[in-house]
PDB file of C-alpha atoms in Angstrom:
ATOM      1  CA  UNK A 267      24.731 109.736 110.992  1.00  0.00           C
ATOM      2  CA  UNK A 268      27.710 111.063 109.475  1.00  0.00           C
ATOM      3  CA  UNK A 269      27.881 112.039 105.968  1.00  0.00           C
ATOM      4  CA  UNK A 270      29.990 113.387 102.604  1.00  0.00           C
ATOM      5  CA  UNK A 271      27.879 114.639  99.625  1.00  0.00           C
ATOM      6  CA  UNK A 272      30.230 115.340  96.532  1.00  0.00           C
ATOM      7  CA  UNK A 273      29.343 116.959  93.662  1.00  0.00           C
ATOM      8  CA  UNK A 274      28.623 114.242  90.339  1.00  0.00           C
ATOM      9  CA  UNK A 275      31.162 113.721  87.900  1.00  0.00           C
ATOM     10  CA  UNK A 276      32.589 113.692  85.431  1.00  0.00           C
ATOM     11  CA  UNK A 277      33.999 117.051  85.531  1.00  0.00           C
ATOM     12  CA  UNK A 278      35.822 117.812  82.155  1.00  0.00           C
ATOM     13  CA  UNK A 279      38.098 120.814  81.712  1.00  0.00           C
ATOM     14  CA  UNK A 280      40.296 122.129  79.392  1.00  0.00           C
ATOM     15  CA  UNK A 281      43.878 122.517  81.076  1.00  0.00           C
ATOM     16  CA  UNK A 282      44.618 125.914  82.891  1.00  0.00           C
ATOM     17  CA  UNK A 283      40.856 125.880  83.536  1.00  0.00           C
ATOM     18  CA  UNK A 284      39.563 126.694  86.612  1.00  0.00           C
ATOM     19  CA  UNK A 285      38.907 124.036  88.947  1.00  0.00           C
ATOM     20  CA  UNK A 286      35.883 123.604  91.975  1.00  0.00           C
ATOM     21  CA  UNK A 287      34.858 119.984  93.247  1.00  0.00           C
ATOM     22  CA  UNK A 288      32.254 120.965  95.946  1.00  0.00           C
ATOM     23  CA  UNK A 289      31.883 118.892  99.245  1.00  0.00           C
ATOM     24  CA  UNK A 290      29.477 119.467 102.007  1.00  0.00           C
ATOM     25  CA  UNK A 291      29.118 117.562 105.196  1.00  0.00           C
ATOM     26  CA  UNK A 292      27.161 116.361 108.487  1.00  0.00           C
ATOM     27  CA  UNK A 293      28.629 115.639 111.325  1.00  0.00           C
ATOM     28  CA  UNK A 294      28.145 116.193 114.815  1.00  0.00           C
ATOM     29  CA  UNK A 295      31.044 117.769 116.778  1.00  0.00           C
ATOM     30  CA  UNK A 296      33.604 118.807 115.012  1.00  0.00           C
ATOM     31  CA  UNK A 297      35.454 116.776 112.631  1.00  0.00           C
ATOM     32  CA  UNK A 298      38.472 116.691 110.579  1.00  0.00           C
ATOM     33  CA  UNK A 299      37.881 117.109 106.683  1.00  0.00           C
ATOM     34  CA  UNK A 300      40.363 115.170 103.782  1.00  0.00           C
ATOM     35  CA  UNK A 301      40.788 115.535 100.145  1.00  0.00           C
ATOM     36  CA  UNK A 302      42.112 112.324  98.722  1.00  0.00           C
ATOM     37  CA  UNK A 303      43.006 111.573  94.945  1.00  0.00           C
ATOM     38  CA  UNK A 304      43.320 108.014  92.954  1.00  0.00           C
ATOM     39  CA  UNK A 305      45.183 108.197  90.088  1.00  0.00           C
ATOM     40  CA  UNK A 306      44.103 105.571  87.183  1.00  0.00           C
ATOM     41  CA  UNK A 307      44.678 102.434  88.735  1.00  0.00           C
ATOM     42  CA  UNK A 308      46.595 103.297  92.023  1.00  0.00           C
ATOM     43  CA  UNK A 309      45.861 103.532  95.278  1.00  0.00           C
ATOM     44  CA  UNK A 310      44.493 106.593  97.191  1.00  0.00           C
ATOM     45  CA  UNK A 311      47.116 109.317  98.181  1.00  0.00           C
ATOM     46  CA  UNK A 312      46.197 112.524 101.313  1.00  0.00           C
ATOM     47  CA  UNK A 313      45.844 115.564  99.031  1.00  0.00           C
ATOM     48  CA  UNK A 314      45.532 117.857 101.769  1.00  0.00           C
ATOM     49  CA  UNK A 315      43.209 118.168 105.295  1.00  0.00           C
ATOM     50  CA  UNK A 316      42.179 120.436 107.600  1.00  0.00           C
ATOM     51  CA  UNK A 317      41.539 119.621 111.208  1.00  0.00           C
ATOM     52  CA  UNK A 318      39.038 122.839 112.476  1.00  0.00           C
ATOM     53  CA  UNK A 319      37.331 125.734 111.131  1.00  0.00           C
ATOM     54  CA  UNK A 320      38.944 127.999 109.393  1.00  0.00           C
ATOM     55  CA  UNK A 321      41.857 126.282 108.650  1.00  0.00           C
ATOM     56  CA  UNK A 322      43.292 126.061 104.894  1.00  0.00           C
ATOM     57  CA  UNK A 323      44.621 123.174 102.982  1.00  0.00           C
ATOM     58  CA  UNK A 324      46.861 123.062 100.443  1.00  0.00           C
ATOM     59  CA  UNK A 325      49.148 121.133  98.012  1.00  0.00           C
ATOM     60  CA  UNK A 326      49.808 121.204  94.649  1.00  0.00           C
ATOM     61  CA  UNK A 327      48.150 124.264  94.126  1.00  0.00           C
ATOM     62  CA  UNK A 328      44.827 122.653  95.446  1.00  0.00           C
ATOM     63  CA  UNK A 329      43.586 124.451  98.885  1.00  0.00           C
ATOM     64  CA  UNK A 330      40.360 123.544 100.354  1.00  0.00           C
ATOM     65  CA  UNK A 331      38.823 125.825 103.450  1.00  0.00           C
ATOM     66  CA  UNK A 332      37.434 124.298 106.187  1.00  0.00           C
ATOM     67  CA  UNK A 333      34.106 126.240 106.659  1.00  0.00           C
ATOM     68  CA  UNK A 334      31.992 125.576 109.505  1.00  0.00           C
ATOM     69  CA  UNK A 335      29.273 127.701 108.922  1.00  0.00           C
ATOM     70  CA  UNK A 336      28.633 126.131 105.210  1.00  0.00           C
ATOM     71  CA  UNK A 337      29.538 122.899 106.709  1.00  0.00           C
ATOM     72  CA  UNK A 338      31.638 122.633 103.427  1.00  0.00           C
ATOM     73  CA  UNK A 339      35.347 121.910 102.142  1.00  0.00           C
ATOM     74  CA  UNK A 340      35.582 122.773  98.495  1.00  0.00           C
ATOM     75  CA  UNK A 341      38.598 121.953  96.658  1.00  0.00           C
ATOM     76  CA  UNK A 342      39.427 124.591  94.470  1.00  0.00           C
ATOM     77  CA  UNK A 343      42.993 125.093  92.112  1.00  0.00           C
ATOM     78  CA  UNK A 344      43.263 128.231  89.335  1.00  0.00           C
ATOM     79  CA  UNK A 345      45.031 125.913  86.642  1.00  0.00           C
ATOM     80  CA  UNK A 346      44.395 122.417  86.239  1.00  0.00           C
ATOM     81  CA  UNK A 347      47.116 120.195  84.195  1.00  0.00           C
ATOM     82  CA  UNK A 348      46.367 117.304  82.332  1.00  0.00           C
ATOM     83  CA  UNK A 349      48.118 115.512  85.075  1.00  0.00           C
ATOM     84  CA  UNK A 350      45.281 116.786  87.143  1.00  0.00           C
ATOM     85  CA  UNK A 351      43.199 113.903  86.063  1.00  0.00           C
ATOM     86  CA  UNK A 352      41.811 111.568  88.409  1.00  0.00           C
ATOM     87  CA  UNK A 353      39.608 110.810  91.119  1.00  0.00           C
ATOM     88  CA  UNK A 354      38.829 112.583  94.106  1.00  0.00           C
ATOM     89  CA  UNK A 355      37.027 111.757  97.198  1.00  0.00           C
ATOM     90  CA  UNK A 356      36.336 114.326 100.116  1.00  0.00           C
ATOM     91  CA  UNK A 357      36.523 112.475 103.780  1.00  0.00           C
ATOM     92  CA  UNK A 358      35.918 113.619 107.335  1.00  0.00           C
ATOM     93  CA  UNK A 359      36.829 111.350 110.170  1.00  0.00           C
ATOM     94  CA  UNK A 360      34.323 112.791 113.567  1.00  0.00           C
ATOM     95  CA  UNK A 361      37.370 110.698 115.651  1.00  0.00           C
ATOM     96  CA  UNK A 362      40.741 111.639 116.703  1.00  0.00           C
ATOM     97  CA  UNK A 363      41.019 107.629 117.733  1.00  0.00           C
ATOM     98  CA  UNK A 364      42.793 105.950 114.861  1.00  0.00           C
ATOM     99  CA  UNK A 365      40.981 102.876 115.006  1.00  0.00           C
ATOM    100  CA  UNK A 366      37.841 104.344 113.023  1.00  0.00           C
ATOM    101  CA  UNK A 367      37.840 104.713 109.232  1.00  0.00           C
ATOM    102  CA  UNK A 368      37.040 107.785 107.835  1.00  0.00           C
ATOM    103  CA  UNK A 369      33.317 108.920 106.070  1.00  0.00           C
ATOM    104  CA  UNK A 370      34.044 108.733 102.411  1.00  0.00           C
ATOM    105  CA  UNK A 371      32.054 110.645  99.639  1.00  0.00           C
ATOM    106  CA  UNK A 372      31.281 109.034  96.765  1.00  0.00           C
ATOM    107  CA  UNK A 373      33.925 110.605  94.602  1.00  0.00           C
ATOM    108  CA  UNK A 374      34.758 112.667  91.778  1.00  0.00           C
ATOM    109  CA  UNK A 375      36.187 111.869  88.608  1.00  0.00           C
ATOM    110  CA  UNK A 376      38.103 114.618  86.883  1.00  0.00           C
ATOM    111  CA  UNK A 377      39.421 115.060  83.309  1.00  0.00           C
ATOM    112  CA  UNK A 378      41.534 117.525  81.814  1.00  0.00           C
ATOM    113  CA  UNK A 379      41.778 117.916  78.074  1.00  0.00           C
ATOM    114  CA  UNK A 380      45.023 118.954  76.332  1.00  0.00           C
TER     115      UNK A 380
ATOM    116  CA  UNK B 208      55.712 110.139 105.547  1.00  0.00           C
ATOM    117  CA  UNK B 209      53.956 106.832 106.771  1.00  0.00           C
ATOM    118  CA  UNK B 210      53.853 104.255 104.033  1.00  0.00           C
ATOM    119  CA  UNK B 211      51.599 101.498 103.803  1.00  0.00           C
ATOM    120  CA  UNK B 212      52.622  98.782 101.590  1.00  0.00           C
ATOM    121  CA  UNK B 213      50.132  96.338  99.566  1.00  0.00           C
ATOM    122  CA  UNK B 214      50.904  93.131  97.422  1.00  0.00           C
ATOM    123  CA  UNK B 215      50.479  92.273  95.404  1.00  0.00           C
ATOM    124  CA  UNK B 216      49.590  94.683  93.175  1.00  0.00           C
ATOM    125  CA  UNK B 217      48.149  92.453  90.325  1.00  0.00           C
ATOM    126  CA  UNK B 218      47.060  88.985  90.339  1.00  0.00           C
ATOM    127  CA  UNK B 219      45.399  86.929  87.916  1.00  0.00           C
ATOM    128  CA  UNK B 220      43.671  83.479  89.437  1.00  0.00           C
ATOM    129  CA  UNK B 221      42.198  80.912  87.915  1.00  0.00           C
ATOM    130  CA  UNK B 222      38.373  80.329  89.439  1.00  0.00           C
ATOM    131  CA  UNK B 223      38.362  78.244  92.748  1.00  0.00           C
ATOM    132  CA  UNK B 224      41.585  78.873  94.097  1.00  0.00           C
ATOM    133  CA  UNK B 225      42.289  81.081  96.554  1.00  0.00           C
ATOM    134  CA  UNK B 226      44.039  84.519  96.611  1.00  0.00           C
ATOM    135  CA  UNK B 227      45.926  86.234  99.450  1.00  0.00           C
ATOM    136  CA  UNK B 228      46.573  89.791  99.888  1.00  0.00           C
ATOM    137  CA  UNK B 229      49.203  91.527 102.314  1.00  0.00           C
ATOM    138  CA  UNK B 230      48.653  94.965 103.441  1.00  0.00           C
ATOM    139  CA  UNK B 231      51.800  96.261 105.704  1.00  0.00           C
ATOM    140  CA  UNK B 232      52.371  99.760 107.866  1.00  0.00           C
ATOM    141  CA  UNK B 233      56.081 100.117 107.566  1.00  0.00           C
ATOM    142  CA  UNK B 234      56.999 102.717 109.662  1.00  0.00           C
ATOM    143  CA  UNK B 235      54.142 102.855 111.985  1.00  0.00           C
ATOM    144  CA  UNK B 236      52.051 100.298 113.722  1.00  0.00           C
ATOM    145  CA  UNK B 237      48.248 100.223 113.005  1.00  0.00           C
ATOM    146  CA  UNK B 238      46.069  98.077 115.660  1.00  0.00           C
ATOM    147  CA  UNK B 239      43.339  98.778 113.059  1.00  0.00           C
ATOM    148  CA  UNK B 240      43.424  98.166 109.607  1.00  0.00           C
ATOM    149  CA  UNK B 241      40.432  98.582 106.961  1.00  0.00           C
ATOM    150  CA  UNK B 242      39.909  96.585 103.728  1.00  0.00           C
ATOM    151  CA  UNK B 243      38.113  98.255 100.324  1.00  0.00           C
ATOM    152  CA  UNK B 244      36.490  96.958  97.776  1.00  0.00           C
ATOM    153  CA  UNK B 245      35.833  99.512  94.560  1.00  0.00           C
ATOM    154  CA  UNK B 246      33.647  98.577  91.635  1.00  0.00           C
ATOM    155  CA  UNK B 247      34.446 100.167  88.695  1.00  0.00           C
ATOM    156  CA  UNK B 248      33.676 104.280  88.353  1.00  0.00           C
ATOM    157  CA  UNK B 249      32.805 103.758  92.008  1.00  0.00           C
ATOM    158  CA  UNK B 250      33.577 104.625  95.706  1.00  0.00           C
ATOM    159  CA  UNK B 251      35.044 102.857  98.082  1.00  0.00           C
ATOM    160  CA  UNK B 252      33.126  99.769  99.781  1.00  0.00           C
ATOM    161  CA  UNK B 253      34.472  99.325 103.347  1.00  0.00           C
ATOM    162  CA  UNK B 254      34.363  95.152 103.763  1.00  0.00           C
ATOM    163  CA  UNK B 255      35.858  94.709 106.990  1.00  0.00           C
ATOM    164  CA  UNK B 256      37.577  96.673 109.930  1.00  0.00           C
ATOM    165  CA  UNK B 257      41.018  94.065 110.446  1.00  0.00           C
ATOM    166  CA  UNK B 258      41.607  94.406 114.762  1.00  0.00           C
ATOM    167  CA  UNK B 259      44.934  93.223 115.786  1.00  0.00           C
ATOM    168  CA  UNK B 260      44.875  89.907 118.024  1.00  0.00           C
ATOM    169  CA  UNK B 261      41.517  89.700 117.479  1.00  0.00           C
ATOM    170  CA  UNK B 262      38.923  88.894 115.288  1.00  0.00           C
ATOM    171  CA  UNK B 263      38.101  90.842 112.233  1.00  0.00           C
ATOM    172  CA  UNK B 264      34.238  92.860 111.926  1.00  0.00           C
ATOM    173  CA  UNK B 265      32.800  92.138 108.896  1.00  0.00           C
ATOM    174  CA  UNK B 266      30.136  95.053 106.762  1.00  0.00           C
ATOM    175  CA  UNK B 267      26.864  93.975 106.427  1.00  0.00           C
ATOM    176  CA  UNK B 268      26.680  92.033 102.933  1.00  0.00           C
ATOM    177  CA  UNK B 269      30.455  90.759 103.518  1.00  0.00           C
ATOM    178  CA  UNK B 270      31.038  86.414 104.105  1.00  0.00           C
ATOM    179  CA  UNK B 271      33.047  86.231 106.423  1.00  0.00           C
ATOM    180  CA  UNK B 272      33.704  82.897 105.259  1.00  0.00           C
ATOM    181  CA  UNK B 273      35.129  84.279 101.824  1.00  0.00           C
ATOM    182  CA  UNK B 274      36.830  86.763 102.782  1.00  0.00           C
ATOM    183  CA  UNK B 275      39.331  85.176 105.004  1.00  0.00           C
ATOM    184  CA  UNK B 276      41.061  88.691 107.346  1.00  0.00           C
ATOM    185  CA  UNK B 277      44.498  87.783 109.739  1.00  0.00           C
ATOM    186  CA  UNK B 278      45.544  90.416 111.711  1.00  0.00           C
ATOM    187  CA  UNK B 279      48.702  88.834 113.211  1.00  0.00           C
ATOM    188  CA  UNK B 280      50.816  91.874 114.235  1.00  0.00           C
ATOM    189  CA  UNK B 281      50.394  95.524 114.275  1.00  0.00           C
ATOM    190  CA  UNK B 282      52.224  95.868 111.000  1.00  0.00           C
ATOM    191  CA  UNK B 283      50.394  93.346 108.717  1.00  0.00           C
ATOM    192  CA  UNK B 284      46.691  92.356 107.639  1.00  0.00           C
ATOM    193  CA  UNK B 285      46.066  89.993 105.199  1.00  0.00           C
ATOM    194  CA  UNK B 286      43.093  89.215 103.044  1.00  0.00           C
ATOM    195  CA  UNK B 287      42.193  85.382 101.680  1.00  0.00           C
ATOM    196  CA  UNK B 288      39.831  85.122  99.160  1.00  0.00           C
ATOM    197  CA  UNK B 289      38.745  81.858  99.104  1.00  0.00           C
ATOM    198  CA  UNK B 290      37.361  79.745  96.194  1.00  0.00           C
ATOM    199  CA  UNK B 291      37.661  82.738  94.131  1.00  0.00           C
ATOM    200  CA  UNK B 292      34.968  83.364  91.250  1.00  0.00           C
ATOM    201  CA  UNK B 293      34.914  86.036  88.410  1.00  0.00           C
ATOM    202  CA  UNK B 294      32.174  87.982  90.163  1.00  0.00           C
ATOM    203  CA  UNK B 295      35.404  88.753  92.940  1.00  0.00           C
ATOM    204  CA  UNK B 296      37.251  90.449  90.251  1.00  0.00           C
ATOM    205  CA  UNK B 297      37.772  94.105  91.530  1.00  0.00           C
ATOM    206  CA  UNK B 298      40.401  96.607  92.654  1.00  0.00           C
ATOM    207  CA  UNK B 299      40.794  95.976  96.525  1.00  0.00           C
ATOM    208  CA  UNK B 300      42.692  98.306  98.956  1.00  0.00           C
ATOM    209  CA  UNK B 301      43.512  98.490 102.002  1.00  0.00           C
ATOM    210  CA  UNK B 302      44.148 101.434 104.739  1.00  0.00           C
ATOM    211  CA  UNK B 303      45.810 101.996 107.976  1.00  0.00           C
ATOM    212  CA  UNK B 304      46.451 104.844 110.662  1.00  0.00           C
ATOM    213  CA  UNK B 305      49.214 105.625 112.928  1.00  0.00           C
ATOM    214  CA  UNK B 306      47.573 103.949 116.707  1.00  0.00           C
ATOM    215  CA  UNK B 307      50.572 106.006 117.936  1.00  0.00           C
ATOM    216  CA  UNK B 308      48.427 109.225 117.102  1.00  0.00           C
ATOM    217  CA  UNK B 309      45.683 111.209 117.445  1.00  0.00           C
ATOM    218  CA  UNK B 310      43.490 112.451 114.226  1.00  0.00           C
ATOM    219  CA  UNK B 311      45.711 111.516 111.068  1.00  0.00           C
ATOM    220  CA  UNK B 312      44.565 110.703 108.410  1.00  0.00           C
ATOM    221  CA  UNK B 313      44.556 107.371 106.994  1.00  0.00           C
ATOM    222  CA  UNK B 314      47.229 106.095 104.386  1.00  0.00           C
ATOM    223  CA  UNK B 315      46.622 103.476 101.623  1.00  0.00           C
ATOM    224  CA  UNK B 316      48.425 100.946  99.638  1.00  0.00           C
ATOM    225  CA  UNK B 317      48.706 100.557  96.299  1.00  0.00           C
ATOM    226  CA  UNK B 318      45.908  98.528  96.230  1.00  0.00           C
ATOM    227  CA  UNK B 319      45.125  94.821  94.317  1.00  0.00           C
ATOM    228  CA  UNK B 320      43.537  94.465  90.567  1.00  0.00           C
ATOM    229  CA  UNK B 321      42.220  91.071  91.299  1.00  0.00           C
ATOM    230  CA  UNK B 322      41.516  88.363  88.033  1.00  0.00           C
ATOM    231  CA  UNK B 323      39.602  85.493  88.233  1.00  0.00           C
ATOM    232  CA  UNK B 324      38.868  83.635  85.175  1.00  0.00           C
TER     233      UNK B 324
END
Protein backbone atom coordinates (compact mmCIF):
# COMPACT_ATOMS: atom_id res chain seq x y z
CA UNK A 1 0.00 0.00 0.00
CA UNK A 2 0.61 3.53 0.34
CA UNK A 3 3.39 4.89 2.26
CA UNK A 4 5.53 8.09 3.90
CA UNK A 5 9.10 7.33 5.15
CA UNK A 6 10.55 10.48 7.05
CA UNK A 7 13.79 10.92 8.02
CA UNK A 8 14.39 10.22 12.27
CA UNK A 9 14.54 12.97 14.52
CA UNK A 10 15.49 14.88 16.41
CA UNK A 11 17.06 17.24 14.12
CA UNK A 12 18.94 20.00 16.16
CA UNK A 13 20.26 23.17 14.54
CA UNK A 14 21.69 26.18 15.44
CA UNK A 15 19.41 29.15 14.09
CA UNK A 16 20.20 30.48 10.48
CA UNK A 17 21.32 26.88 9.88
CA UNK A 18 20.45 25.19 7.02
CA UNK A 19 17.49 23.14 7.08
CA UNK A 20 16.54 19.48 5.02
CA UNK A 21 13.78 17.04 6.50
CA UNK A 22 13.79 14.31 3.75
CA UNK A 23 10.50 12.47 2.71
CA UNK A 24 10.12 9.77 0.20
CA UNK A 25 7.01 8.01 -0.87
CA UNK A 26 4.95 5.01 -2.55
CA UNK A 27 2.08 5.40 -4.09
CA UNK A 28 0.44 4.26 -7.04
CA UNK A 29 -0.95 6.92 -9.44
CA UNK A 30 -0.20 10.04 -8.74
CA UNK A 31 -0.80 11.66 -5.54
CA UNK A 32 -0.80 14.89 -3.85
CA UNK A 33 2.17 15.47 -1.30
CA UNK A 34 1.70 17.83 2.24
CA UNK A 35 4.06 19.25 4.69
CA UNK A 36 2.30 19.77 7.96
CA UNK A 37 3.82 21.29 11.28
CA UNK A 38 2.60 20.91 15.16
CA UNK A 39 3.76 23.39 17.22
CA UNK A 40 4.30 22.28 21.09
CA UNK A 41 1.02 21.38 22.10
CA UNK A 42 -1.27 22.58 19.18
CA UNK A 43 -2.86 21.17 16.60
CA UNK A 44 -1.49 20.45 13.06
CA UNK A 45 -1.40 23.48 10.59
CA UNK A 46 -0.88 22.90 6.09
CA UNK A 47 2.71 24.15 5.69
CA UNK A 48 2.62 23.92 2.11
CA UNK A 49 1.56 21.02 -0.78
CA UNK A 50 2.02 20.25 -4.05
CA UNK A 51 -0.53 18.49 -6.18
CA UNK A 52 1.82 16.94 -9.39
CA UNK A 53 5.28 16.67 -10.43
CA UNK A 54 7.20 19.32 -10.63
CA UNK A 55 5.34 21.60 -8.80
CA UNK A 56 6.98 23.78 -5.83
CA UNK A 57 5.73 24.53 -2.42
CA UNK A 58 6.34 27.17 -0.39
CA UNK A 59 5.66 29.24 2.80
CA UNK A 60 7.56 30.71 5.24
CA UNK A 61 10.58 30.33 3.49
CA UNK A 62 10.05 26.44 3.48
CA UNK A 63 9.58 25.03 -0.32
CA UNK A 64 9.38 21.43 -0.91
CA UNK A 65 9.57 20.00 -4.79
CA UNK A 66 7.41 17.54 -5.82
CA UNK A 67 9.75 15.03 -7.62
CA UNK A 68 8.39 12.17 -9.35
CA UNK A 69 11.28 10.53 -10.47
CA UNK A 70 12.84 10.37 -6.70
CA UNK A 71 9.40 9.76 -5.58
CA UNK A 72 10.43 12.41 -2.90
CA UNK A 73 9.24 15.88 -1.32
CA UNK A 74 12.01 17.29 0.78
CA UNK A 75 11.39 20.23 2.81
CA UNK A 76 14.16 22.40 2.66
CA UNK A 77 14.52 26.41 4.20
CA UNK A 78 18.22 28.38 4.12
CA UNK A 79 17.67 29.91 7.74
CA UNK A 80 15.88 28.29 10.38
CA UNK A 81 14.58 30.56 13.50
CA UNK A 82 14.16 29.40 16.80
CA UNK A 83 10.53 29.71 16.06
CA UNK A 84 11.23 27.03 13.57
CA UNK A 85 10.87 24.46 16.23
CA UNK A 86 8.42 21.84 16.03
CA UNK A 87 7.12 18.90 14.47
CA UNK A 88 6.73 18.02 11.04
CA UNK A 89 4.97 15.33 9.26
CA UNK A 90 5.11 14.81 5.35
CA UNK A 91 1.51 13.45 3.92
CA UNK A 92 0.27 12.38 0.51
CA UNK A 93 -3.39 11.75 0.00
CA UNK A 94 -3.55 9.09 -3.57
CA UNK A 95 -7.49 10.65 -3.56
CA UNK A 96 -8.92 13.77 -4.84
CA UNK A 97 -12.33 12.45 -2.87
CA UNK A 98 -12.35 14.24 0.45
CA UNK A 99 -13.72 11.55 2.35
CA UNK A 100 -10.22 9.67 2.69
CA UNK A 101 -7.59 10.74 5.22
CA UNK A 102 -4.35 11.37 4.14
CA UNK A 103 -0.96 8.79 4.51
CA UNK A 104 0.92 10.31 7.36
CA UNK A 105 4.75 9.83 8.02
CA UNK A 106 5.81 9.32 11.19
CA UNK A 107 7.12 12.78 11.82
CA UNK A 108 9.92 14.93 12.53
CA UNK A 109 10.81 16.77 15.46
CA UNK A 110 12.92 19.85 14.94
CA UNK A 111 14.92 22.09 17.32
CA UNK A 112 16.62 25.20 16.83
CA UNK A 113 19.13 26.49 19.32
CA UNK A 114 19.58 30.22 20.03
CA UNK B 1 -9.03 29.72 4.97
CA UNK B 2 -11.26 26.73 6.24
CA UNK B 3 -11.19 26.49 10.00
CA UNK B 4 -11.93 23.59 11.94
CA UNK B 5 -12.75 24.19 15.45
CA UNK B 6 -12.06 21.63 18.49
CA UNK B 7 -13.14 21.83 22.27
CA UNK B 8 -12.26 21.67 24.32
CA UNK B 9 -8.90 22.20 24.29
CA UNK B 10 -7.98 20.88 27.83
CA UNK B 11 -9.83 18.75 30.13
CA UNK B 12 -8.97 17.18 33.23
CA UNK B 13 -11.50 14.09 34.38
CA UNK B 14 -11.62 12.29 37.18
CA UNK B 15 -11.40 8.23 36.30
CA UNK B 16 -14.85 6.71 35.28
CA UNK B 17 -16.61 9.51 33.99
CA UNK B 18 -16.99 10.26 30.72
CA UNK B 19 -15.48 12.96 28.42
CA UNK B 20 -16.92 14.52 25.25
CA UNK B 21 -15.12 16.17 22.55
CA UNK B 22 -16.58 18.52 19.69
CA UNK B 23 -14.80 18.86 16.52
CA UNK B 24 -16.66 21.58 14.10
CA UNK B 25 -15.96 22.70 10.17
CA UNK B 26 -17.06 26.27 10.29
CA UNK B 27 -17.04 27.43 7.03
CA UNK B 28 -17.24 24.29 5.12
CA UNK B 29 -19.16 21.11 5.49
CA UNK B 30 -17.20 17.80 5.91
CA UNK B 31 -19.39 14.45 5.33
CA UNK B 32 -16.17 12.84 6.65
CA UNK B 33 -14.43 13.59 9.61
CA UNK B 34 -11.26 11.67 11.15
CA UNK B 35 -10.32 11.35 14.86
CA UNK B 36 -6.34 11.12 16.15
CA UNK B 37 -4.92 9.86 18.84
CA UNK B 38 -0.94 10.90 19.44
CA UNK B 39 1.18 9.34 22.14
CA UNK B 40 3.76 11.33 23.25
CA UNK B 41 7.00 12.06 20.68
CA UNK B 42 4.71 10.18 18.32
CA UNK B 43 2.63 10.23 15.05
CA UNK B 44 -0.63 10.39 14.56
CA UNK B 45 -2.95 7.21 15.32
CA UNK B 46 -6.04 7.39 13.06
CA UNK B 47 -9.01 5.82 15.58
CA UNK B 48 -11.95 6.23 13.57
CA UNK B 49 -13.21 7.70 10.15
CA UNK B 50 -16.67 9.85 11.67
CA UNK B 51 -19.41 9.41 8.30
CA UNK B 52 -22.20 11.79 8.48
CA UNK B 53 -25.77 10.09 9.08
CA UNK B 54 -24.18 7.10 9.48
CA UNK B 55 -22.27 5.03 11.53
CA UNK B 56 -18.72 5.69 12.43
CA UNK B 57 -15.61 2.91 11.13
CA UNK B 58 -13.59 2.12 13.79
CA UNK B 59 -9.23 1.19 13.27
CA UNK B 60 -8.38 -2.06 14.12
CA UNK B 61 -7.39 -1.99 17.99
CA UNK B 62 -10.15 0.89 18.58
CA UNK B 63 -13.62 -0.15 21.11
CA UNK B 64 -16.02 1.04 19.61
CA UNK B 65 -17.76 0.84 22.75
CA UNK B 66 -15.27 3.45 24.40
CA UNK B 67 -14.93 5.57 22.08
CA UNK B 68 -18.41 6.77 21.62
CA UNK B 69 -18.28 8.91 17.59
CA UNK B 70 -21.79 11.14 16.59
CA UNK B 71 -21.73 12.46 13.40
CA UNK B 72 -25.02 14.44 13.49
CA UNK B 73 -24.53 17.10 10.77
CA UNK B 74 -21.97 17.90 8.25
CA UNK B 75 -20.43 20.51 10.50
CA UNK B 76 -19.91 18.59 13.81
CA UNK B 77 -18.36 15.16 15.12
CA UNK B 78 -18.12 14.43 18.49
CA UNK B 79 -16.05 12.01 20.48
CA UNK B 80 -17.35 10.28 24.04
CA UNK B 81 -14.96 8.68 25.97
CA UNK B 82 -16.63 6.64 28.18
CA UNK B 83 -15.62 5.42 31.69
CA UNK B 84 -12.47 7.19 31.19
CA UNK B 85 -9.14 5.67 32.78
CA UNK B 86 -5.57 7.21 33.05
CA UNK B 87 -4.26 4.91 30.34
CA UNK B 88 -6.83 7.40 27.90
CA UNK B 89 -4.78 10.32 28.80
CA UNK B 90 -3.39 11.67 25.41
CA UNK B 91 -3.53 14.59 22.99
CA UNK B 92 -6.55 13.77 20.59
CA UNK B 93 -7.32 15.65 17.31
CA UNK B 94 -9.46 15.69 14.98
CA UNK B 95 -9.50 16.54 11.00
CA UNK B 96 -11.86 17.43 8.31
CA UNK B 97 -11.94 18.27 4.43
CA UNK B 98 -13.98 20.47 2.35
CA UNK B 99 -16.80 17.47 0.64
CA UNK B 100 -17.45 20.57 -1.53
CA UNK B 101 -13.92 19.88 -3.19
CA UNK B 102 -11.70 17.94 -4.89
CA UNK B 103 -7.95 17.16 -3.46
CA UNK B 104 -7.49 19.67 -0.42
CA UNK B 105 -5.88 19.03 2.04
CA UNK B 106 -7.18 18.29 5.34
CA UNK B 107 -7.48 20.96 8.23
CA UNK B 108 -7.21 20.25 12.00
CA UNK B 109 -8.37 21.57 15.25
CA UNK B 110 -6.64 22.53 17.98
CA UNK B 111 -6.78 19.34 19.29
CA UNK B 112 -7.70 17.90 23.17
CA UNK B 113 -4.91 17.28 26.10
CA UNK B 114 -7.07 14.78 27.81
CA UNK B 115 -6.51 14.08 32.02
CA UNK B 116 -7.74 11.35 33.74
CA UNK B 117 -6.73 10.84 37.21
Amino acid sequence: GDSVTQMEGPVTLSEEACLTINCTYTATGYPSLFWYVQYPGEGLQLLLKATKADDKGSNKGFEATYRKETTSFHLEKGSVQVSDSAVYFCALSDRPDSNYQLIWGAGTKLIIKP
Amino acid sequence: GAVVSQHPSRVICKSGTSVKIECRSLDFQATTMFWYRQFPKQSLMLMATSNEGSKATYEQGVEKDKFLINHASLTLSTLTVTSAHPEDSSFYICSARDSGRVGTEAFFGQGTRLTVV
